[in-house]
Short mmCIF file of C-alpha atoms in Angstrom, two decimals:
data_model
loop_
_atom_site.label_atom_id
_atom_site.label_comp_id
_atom_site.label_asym_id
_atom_site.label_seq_id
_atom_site.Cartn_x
_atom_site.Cartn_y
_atom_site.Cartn_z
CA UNK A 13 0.00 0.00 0.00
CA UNK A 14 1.18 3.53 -0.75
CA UNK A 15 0.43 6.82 0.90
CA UNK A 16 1.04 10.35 -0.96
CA UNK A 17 1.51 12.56 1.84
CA UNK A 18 1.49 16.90 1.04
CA UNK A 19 0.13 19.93 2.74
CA UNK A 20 0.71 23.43 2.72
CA UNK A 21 -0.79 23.88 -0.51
CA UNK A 22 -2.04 27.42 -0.05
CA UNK A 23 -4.27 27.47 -2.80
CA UNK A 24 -5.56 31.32 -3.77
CA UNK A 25 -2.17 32.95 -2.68
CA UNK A 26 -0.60 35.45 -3.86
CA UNK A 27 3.31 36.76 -3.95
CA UNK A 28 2.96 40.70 -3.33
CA UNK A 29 -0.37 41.09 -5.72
CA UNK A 30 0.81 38.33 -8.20
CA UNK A 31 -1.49 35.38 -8.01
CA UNK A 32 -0.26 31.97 -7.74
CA UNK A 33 -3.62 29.94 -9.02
CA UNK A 34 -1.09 28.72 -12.23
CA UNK A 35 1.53 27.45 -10.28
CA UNK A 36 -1.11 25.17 -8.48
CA UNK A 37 -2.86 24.22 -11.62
CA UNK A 38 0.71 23.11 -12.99
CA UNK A 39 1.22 21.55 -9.44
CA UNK A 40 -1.88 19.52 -9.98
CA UNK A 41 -2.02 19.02 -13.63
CA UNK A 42 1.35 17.02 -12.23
CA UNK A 43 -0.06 15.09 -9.14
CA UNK A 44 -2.99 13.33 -11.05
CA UNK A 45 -0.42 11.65 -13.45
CA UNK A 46 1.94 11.19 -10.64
CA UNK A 47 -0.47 9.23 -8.21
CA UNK A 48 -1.79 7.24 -10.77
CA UNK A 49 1.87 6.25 -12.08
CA UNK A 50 3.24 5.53 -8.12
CA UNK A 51 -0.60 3.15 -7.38
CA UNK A 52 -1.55 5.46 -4.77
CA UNK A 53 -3.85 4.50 -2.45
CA UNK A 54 -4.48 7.16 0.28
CA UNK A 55 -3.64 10.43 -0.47
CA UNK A 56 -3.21 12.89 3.00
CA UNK A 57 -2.84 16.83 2.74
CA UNK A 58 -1.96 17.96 5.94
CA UNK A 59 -3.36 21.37 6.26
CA UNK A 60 -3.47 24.77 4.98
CA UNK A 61 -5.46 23.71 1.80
CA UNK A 62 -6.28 27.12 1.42
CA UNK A 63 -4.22 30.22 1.96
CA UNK A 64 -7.54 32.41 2.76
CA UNK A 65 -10.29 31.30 5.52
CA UNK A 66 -12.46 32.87 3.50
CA UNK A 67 -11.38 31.36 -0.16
CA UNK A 68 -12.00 32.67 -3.67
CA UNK A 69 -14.49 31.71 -6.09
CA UNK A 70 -11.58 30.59 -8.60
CA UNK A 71 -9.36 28.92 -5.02
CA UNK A 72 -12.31 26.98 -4.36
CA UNK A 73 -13.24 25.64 -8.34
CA UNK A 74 -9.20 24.30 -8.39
CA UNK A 75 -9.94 22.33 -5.15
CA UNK A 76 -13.36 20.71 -6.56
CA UNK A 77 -11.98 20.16 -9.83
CA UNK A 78 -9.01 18.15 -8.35
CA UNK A 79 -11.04 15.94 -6.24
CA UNK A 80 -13.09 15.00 -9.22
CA UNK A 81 -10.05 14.38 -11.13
CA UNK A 82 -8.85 11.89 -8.46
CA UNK A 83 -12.11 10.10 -8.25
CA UNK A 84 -11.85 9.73 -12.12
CA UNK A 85 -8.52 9.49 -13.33
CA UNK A 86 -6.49 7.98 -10.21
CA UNK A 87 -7.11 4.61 -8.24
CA UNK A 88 -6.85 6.32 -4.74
CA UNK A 89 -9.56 5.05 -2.59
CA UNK A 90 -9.50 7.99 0.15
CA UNK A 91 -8.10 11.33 0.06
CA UNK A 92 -7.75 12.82 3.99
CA UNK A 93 -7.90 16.39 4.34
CA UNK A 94 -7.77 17.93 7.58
CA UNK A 95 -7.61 21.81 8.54
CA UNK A 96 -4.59 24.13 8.85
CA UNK A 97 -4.47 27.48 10.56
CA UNK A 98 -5.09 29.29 7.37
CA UNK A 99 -8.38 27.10 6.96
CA UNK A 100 -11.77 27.53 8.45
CA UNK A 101 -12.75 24.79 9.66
CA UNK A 102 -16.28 25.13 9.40
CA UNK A 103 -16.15 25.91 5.72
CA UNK A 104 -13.96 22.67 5.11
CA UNK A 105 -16.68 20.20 6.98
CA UNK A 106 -19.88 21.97 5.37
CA UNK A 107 -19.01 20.26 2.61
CA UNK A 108 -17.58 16.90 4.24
CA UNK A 109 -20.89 14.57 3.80
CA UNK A 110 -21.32 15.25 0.03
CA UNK A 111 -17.05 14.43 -0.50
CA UNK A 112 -17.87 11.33 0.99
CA UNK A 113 -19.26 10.37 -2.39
CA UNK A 114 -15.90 10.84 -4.13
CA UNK A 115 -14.03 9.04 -1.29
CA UNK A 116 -13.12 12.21 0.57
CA UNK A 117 -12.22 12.34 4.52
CA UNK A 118 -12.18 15.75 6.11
CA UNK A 119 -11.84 17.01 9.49
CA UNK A 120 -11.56 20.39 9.08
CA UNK A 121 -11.27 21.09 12.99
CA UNK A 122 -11.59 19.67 16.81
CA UNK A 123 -14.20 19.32 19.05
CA UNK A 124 -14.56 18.32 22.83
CA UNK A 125 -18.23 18.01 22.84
CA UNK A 126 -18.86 14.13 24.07
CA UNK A 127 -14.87 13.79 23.23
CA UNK A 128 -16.17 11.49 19.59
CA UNK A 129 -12.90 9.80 18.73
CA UNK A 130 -14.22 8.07 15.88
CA UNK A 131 -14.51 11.32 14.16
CA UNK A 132 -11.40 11.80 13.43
CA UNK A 133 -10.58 7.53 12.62
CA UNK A 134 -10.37 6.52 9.08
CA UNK A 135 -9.95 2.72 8.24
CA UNK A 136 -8.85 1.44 5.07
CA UNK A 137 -10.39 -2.06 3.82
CA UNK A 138 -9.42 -4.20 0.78
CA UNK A 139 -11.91 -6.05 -1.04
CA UNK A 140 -12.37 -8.44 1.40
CA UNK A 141 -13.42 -5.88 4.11
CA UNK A 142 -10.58 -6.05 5.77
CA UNK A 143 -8.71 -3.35 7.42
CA UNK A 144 -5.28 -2.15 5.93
CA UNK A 145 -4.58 0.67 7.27
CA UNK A 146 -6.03 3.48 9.86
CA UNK A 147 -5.23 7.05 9.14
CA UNK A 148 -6.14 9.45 12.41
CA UNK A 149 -6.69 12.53 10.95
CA UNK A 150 -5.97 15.45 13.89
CA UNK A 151 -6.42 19.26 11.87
CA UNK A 152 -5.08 22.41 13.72
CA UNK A 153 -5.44 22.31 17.43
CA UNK A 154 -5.24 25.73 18.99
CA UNK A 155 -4.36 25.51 22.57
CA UNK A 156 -7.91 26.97 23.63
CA UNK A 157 -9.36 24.03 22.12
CA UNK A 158 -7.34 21.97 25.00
CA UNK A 159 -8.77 23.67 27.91
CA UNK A 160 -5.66 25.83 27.60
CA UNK A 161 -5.84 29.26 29.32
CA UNK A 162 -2.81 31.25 28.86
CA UNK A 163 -4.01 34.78 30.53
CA UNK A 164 -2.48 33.79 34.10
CA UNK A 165 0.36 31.59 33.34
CA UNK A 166 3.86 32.23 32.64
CA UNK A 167 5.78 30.77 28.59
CA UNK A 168 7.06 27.60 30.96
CA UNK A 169 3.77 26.51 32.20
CA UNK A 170 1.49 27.28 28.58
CA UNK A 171 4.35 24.73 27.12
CA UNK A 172 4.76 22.08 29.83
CA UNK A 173 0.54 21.76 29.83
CA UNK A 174 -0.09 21.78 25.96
CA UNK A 175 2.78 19.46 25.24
CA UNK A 176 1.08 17.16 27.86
CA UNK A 177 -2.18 17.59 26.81
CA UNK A 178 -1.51 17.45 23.34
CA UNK A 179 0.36 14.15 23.97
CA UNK A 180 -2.57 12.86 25.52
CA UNK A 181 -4.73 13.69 22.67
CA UNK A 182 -2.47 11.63 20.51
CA UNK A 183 -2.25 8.83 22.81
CA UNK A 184 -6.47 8.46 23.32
CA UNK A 185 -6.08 8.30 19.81
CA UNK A 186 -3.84 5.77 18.95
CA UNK A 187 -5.52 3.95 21.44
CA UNK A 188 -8.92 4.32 19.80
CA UNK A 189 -7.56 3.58 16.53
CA UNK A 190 -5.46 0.33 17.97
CA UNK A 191 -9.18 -1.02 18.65
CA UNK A 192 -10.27 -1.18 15.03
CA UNK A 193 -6.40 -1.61 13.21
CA UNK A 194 -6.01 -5.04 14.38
CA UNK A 195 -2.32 -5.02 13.98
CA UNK A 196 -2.34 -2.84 10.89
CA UNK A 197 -0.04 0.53 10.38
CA UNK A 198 -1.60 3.26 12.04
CA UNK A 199 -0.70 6.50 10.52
CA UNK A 200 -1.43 10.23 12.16
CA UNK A 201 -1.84 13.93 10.80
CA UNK A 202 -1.02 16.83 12.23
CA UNK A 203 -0.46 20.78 12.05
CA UNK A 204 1.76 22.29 14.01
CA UNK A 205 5.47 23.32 14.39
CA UNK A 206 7.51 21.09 15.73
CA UNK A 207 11.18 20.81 16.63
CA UNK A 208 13.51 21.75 13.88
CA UNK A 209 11.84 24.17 12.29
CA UNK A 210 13.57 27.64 11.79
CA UNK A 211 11.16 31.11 12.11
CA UNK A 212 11.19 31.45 8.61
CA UNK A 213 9.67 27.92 7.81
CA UNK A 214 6.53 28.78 8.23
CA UNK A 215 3.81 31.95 7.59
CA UNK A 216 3.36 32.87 11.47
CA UNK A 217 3.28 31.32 14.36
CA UNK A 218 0.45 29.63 15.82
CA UNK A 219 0.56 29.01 19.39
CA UNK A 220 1.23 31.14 22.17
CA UNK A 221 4.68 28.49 22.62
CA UNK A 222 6.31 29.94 19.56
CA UNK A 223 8.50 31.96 21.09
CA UNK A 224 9.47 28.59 23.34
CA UNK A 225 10.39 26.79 19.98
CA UNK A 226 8.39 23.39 18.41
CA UNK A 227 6.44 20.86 19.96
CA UNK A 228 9.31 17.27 20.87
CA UNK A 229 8.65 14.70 18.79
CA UNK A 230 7.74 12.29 21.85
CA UNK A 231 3.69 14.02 22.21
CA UNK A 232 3.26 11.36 19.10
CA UNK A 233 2.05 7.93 20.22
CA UNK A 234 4.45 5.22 19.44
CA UNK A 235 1.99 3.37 17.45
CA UNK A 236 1.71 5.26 14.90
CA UNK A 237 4.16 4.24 12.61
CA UNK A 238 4.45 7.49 10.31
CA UNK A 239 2.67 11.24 11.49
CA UNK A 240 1.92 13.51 8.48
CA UNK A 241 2.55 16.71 9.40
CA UNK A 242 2.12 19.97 7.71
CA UNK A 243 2.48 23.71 8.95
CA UNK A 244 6.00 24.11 8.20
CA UNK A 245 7.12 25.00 4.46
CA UNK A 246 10.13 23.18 4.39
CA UNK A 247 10.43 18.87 4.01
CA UNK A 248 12.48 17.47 7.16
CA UNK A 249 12.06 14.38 9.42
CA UNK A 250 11.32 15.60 12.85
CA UNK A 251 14.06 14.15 15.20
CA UNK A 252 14.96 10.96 13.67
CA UNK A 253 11.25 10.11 14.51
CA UNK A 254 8.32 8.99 12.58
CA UNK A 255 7.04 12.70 12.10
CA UNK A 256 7.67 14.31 8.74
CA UNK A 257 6.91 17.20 7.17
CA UNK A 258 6.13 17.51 3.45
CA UNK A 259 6.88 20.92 2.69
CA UNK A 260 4.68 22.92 0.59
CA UNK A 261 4.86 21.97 -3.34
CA UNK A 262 4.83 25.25 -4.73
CA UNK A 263 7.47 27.75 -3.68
CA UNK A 264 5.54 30.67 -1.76
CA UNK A 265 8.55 32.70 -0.75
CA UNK A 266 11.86 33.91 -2.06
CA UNK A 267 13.53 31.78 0.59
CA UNK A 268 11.16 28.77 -0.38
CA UNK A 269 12.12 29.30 -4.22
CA UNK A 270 15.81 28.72 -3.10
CA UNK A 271 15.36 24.71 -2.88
CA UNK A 272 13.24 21.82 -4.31
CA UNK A 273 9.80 21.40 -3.66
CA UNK A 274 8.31 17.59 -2.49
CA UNK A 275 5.74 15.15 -1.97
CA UNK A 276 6.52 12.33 0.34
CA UNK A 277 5.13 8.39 -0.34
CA UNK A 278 5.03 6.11 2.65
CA UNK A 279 5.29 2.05 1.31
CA UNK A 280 3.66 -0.64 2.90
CA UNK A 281 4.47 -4.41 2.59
CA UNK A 282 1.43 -5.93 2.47
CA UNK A 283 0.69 -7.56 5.95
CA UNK A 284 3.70 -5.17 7.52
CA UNK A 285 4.39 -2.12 9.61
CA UNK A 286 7.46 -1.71 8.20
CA UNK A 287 7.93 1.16 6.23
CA UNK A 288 10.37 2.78 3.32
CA UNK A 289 9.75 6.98 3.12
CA UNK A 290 10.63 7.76 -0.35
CA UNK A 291 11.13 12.39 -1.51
CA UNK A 292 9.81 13.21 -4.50
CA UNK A 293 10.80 16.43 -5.98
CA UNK A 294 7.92 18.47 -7.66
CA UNK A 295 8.10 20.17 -10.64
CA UNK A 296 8.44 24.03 -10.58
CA UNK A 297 6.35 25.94 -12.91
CA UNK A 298 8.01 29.18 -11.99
CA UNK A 299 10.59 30.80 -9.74
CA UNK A 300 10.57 33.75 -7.02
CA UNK A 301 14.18 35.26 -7.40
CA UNK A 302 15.60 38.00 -5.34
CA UNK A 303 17.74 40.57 -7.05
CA UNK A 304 19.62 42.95 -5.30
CA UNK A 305 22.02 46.05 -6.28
CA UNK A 306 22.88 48.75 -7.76
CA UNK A 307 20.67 49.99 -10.90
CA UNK A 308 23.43 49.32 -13.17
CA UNK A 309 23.92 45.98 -12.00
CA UNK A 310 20.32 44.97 -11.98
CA UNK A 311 20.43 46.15 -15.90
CA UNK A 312 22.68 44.02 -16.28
CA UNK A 313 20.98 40.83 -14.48
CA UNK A 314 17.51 41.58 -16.61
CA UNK A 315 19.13 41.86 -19.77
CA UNK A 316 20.60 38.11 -18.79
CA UNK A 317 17.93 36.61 -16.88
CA UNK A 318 17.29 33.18 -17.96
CA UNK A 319 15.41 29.99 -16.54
CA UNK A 320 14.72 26.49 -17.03
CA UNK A 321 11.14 26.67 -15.65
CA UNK A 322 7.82 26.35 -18.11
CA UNK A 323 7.25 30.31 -17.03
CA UNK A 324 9.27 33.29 -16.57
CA UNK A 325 10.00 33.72 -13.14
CA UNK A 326 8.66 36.03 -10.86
CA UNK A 327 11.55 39.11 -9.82
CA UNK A 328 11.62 40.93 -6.05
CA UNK A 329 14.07 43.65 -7.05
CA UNK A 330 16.02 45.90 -4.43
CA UNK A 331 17.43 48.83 -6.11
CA UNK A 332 20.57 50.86 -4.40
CA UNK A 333 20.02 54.74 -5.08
CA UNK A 334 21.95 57.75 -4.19
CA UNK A 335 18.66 59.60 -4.59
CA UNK A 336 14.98 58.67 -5.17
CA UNK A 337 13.93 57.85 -8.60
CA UNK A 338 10.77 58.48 -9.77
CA UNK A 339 9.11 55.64 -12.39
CA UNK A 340 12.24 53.52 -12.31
CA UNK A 341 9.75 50.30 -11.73
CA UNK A 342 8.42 51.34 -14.98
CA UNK A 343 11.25 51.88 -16.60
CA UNK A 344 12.87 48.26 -15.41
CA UNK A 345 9.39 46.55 -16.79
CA UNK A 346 9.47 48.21 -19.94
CA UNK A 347 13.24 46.87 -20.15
CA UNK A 348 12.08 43.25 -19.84
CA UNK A 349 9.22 43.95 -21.62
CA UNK A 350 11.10 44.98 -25.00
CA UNK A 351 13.78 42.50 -24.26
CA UNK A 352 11.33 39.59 -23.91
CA UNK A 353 8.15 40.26 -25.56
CA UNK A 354 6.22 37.29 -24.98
CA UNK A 355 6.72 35.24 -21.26
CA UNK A 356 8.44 38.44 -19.72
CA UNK A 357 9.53 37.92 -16.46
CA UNK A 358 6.74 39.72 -14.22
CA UNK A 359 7.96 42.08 -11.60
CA UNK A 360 6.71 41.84 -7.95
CA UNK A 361 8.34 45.42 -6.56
CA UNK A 362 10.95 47.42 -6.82
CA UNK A 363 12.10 48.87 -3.70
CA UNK A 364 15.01 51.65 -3.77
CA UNK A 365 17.49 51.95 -0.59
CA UNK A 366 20.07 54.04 -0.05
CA UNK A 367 23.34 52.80 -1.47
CA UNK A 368 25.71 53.53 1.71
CA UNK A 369 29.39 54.08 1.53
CA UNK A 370 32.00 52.94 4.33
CA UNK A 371 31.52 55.84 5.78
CA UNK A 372 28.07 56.00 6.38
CA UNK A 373 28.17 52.42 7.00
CA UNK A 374 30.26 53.49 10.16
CA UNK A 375 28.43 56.72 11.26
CA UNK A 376 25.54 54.35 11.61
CA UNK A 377 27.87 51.93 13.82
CA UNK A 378 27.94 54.62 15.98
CA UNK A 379 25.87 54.83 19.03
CA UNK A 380 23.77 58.07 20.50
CA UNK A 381 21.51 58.58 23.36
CA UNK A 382 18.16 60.13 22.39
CA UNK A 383 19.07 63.14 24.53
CA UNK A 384 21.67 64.19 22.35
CA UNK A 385 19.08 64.07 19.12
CA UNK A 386 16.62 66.35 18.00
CA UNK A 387 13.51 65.09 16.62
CA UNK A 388 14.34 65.68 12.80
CA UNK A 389 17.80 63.48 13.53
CA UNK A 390 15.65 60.73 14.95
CA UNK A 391 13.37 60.49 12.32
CA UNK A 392 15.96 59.94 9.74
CA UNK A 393 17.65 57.57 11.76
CA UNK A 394 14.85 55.47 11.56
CA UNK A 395 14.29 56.20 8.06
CA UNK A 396 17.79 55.16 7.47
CA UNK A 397 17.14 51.52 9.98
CA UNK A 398 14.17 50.58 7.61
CA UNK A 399 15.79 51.53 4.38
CA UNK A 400 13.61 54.45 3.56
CA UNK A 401 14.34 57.08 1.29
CA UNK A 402 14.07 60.58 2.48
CA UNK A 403 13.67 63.11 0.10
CA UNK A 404 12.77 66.60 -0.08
CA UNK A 405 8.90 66.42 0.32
CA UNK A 406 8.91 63.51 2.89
CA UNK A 407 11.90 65.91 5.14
CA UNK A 408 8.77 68.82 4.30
CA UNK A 409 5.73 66.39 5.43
CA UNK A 410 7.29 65.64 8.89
CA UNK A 411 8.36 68.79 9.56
CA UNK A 412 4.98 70.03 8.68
CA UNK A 413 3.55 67.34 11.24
CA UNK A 414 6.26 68.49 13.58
CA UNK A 415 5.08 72.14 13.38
CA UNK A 416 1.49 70.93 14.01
CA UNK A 417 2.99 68.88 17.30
CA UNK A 418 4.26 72.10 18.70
CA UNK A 419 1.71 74.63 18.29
#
């Protein structure tokens, strides 16, 4: 038996105003093929299916259209799709009873009332009814959804009680599902961040233990014998356990676009809980590249730009200036424009910051006490921190403000 494991999809996201919906159609024009080719059998997405609570019209359509396209063209017999942060859950289960038609299993979020286990258990039988596999599909758990209140309690004691009530979650649930496996794998979700991940990994933070660092991989039941986890952006085993995260398949980030994209497959012998966990990289339709220096320079790189991707790539430009210049992101589009026509590279933003010598480099080394400033020095200190430029109308509009201030 083979399991397909991805999450972070994201679908309806954008890179600074530049949507990504055909990145995810190429993504998924790629799976279908894919998970027919490798005899998939259960295909889990982790989380974050959408990038929006509150999907588009045209987010929404890709999803529907891809779980008809499994039902059809694949021989999965159960896609699991539990919630991420970014999803609501409530719009994920409206839909759950009607998926069931195509095979679908959703959880879109947890609930306490009566504690039903059995919601989030799904068995998978052969022909001859008889079970192969349980998948224990945990979404998002916020840490108020634990009985978790963090108002009176200090970082220490939020993380020593939802690590050990999250671990109990996990363990009345490998229990449960132990009941109905019948010595067959048991395999978990999950969404969360974990150990290993880096600040970056991931779109925020999601528990009031971020600043603490992840979740050890020993809240995960022993029995299960593989947890799919999603949440963080980038593919890594948690710990040398049997936690892994898939990584999200299309590159949402500059740093993201920097390495390969996966999917993850999870082998079964048939009548085994042993295990092989197999990478596979995805293809990229498109890259985010970062290009940084003087204007010159940046000429230089446009005029050269090349890729091996189906589509241009997508360019975050930083642009040193002595001096703000007005238009210049219309001037570098029209550039690429009349270098390359058709399948131009599309430009994100250009941001200009002030090219700095040694010497300023050094004045800014230097340290002051706020006494010794006036209020016009302190402003363009600032200025000068976040890489703003300050020119003569911006100088005019704060001292106007700082008029207004006095009087």
């Amino acid at each position: 038996m083979k399991i397909l494991h991805t999450s972070d999809w994201h679908l309806g996201a954008t890179f600074e105003g530049i949507g990504r919906e055909e990145d995810h159609k190429y993504f998924l024009s790629w799976l279908i093929p894919f998970l027919k080719e490798q005899e998939i059998v259960v295909l889990i997405i982790s989380g974050d299916l959408f990038d929006q609570s509150q999907p588009s019209a045209e987010a929404q359509k890709i999803y529907y259209q891809f779980l008809l396209s499994v039902s059809q063209n694949t021989k999965v017999q159960k896609v699991i799709i539990v919630g991420g942060n970014h999803d609501s859950p409530t719009r994920l289960d409206a839909p759950a009873e009607l998926l069931k038609l195509l095979d679908v299993f959703i959880v879109g979020g947890i609930s306490f009332e009566g504690k039903n286990l059995d919601r989030y258990l799904c068995p998978i039988k052969n022909a001859e009814n008889v079970v192969e596999l349980v998948v224990v599909a945990v979404p998002f758990i916020h840490e108020y959804k634990l009985g978790i209140r963090t108002s009176f309690q200090n970082e220490n004691e939020i993380y020593s009680l939802f690590k050990e009530k999250i671990q109990k979650f996990y363990f009345d649930l490998a229990e449960a599902a132990e009941n109905i496996a019948h010595g067959a794998p048991i395999v978990a979700t999950g969404h969360m961040a974990c150990c290993g991940s880096e600040l970056d990994d991931a779109p925020q933070e999601i528990h009031m233990i971020g600043t603490m660092g992840g979740l050890p991989s020993t809240i995960f039941d022993s029995r299960f014998s593989y947890i799919a986890l999603g949440h963080i952006h980038r593919a890594y085993r948690v710990e040398q356990s049997n936690a892994y995260y898939s990584g999200s398949p299309i590159p949402l980030s500059i740093k993201e676009s920097n390495f390969p994209r996966y999917v993850q497959i999870i082998s079964y012998e048939k009548g085994s809980k042993a295990k092989t966990v197999q990478k596979f990289e995805v293809p990229v339709f498109r890259k985010i590249i970062e290009v940084k220096s003087n204007l010159e320079e940046i000429n230089n790189v446009l005029l050269n730009i090349s890729w091996q991707t189906p589509m241009s790539p997508i360019l975050a430009i930083t642009v040193q200036v002595n001096g703000y210049r007005s238009g210049l992101d219309l001037e570098l589009k029209n550039l690429l424009s009349n270098k390359f026509q058709e399948n131009s590279p599309l430009i994100a933003y250009v941001r200009q910051v002030p090219a700095k010598s040694e010497n300023v480099i050094a004045k800014n080394n230097e340290t002051f006490s706020l006494k010794e400033l006036t209020a016009e020095q302190v402003f363009l200190k600032m200025c000068d921190t976040y890489n703003e430029i300050v020119d003569e109308n911006l100088l005019q509009a704060f001292r106007s403000l700082l008029n207004e201030e006095n009087i």
